[in-house]
């Protein structure tokens, strides 16, 4: 049985949901798991709300950045064992070929309430479970 697994969380902007997946799994899953995140069209910025929630969960913030999924399809990139798509848009896009044929889950997690609240200008609070 393998003792270590690399996991990639994908989303379109790589600014919130995929970043939170990376932070949670790295914070709670080491040394068995190493998590990464990326986006098909990365925003280049991690959302402040996501960073606040990650900090409130007392998870490390170091190294979190919005990046393109092509980084993980290049030679020398970590070999992924699992790839999770966490938003509808990325699930509908053509993904790069991942070296090593990792197990993939294509699904969606709902848009966090704080993002919906920001769009509707209401005061809804999103709480990340610990």
Coordinates of N, CA and C in Angstrom, one line a residue, residues 28 48-61 114 125-130:
X28 N -4.8 19.0 7.8 CA -5.3 17.8 8.5 C -4.8 16.5 8.0
X48 N -9.9 37.2 0.0 CA -9.6 37.6 1.4 C -10.5 36.7 2.3
X49 N -11.8 36.5 1.9 CA -12.7 35.8 2.8 C -12.2 34.3 3.0
X50 N -11.7 33.7 1.9 CA -11.1 32.4 2.0 C -9.9 32.3 3.0
X51 N -9.1 33.3 2.9 CA -7.9 33.4 3.8 C -8.3 33.6 5.2
X52 N -9.3 34.4 5.4 CA -9.8 34.6 6.8 C -10.4 33.3 7.4
X53 N -11.1 32.6 6.6 CA -11.7 31.3 7.1 C -10.6 30.3 7.4
X54 N -9.6 30.2 6.5 CA -8.5 29.3 6.7 C -7.8 29.7 8.0
X55 N -7.5 30.9 8.2 CA -6.9 31.4 9.4 C -7.7 31.1 10.7
X56 N -9.0 31.3 10.6 CA -9.9 31.0 11.7 C -9.9 29.5 12.1
X57 N -9.7 28.7 11.1 CA -9.6 27.2 11.3 C -8.2 26.9 11.8
X58 N -7.3 27.8 12.0 CA -5.9 27.6 12.4 C -5.1 26.7 11.5
X59 N -5.4 26.9 10.2 CA -4.6 26.2 9.2 C -3.6 27.1 8.6
X60 N -2.4 26.6 8.2 CA -1.4 27.4 7.6 C -1.8 28.1 6.4
X61 N -1.4 29.4 6.2 CA -1.7 30.2 5.1 C -0.5 30.3 4.1
X114 N -20.7 33.4 1.6 CA -20.2 34.7 1.6 C -20.0 35.3 0.3
X125 N -23.4 34.9 6.5 CA -22.1 34.5 7.0 C -21.9 33.0 6.5
X126 N -20.7 32.8 6.0 CA -20.3 31.4 5.6 C -19.3 31.0 6.7
X127 N -19.6 29.8 7.3 CA -18.8 29.2 8.3 C -18.2 27.9 7.9
X128 N -16.9 27.8 7.9 CA -16.2 26.6 7.5 C -16.2 25.6 8.7
X129 N -16.8 24.4 8.5 CA -16.7 23.5 9.7 C -15.3 23.0 10.0
X130 N -15.0 22.7 11.2 CA -13.7 22.3 11.6 C -13.7 20.8 12.0

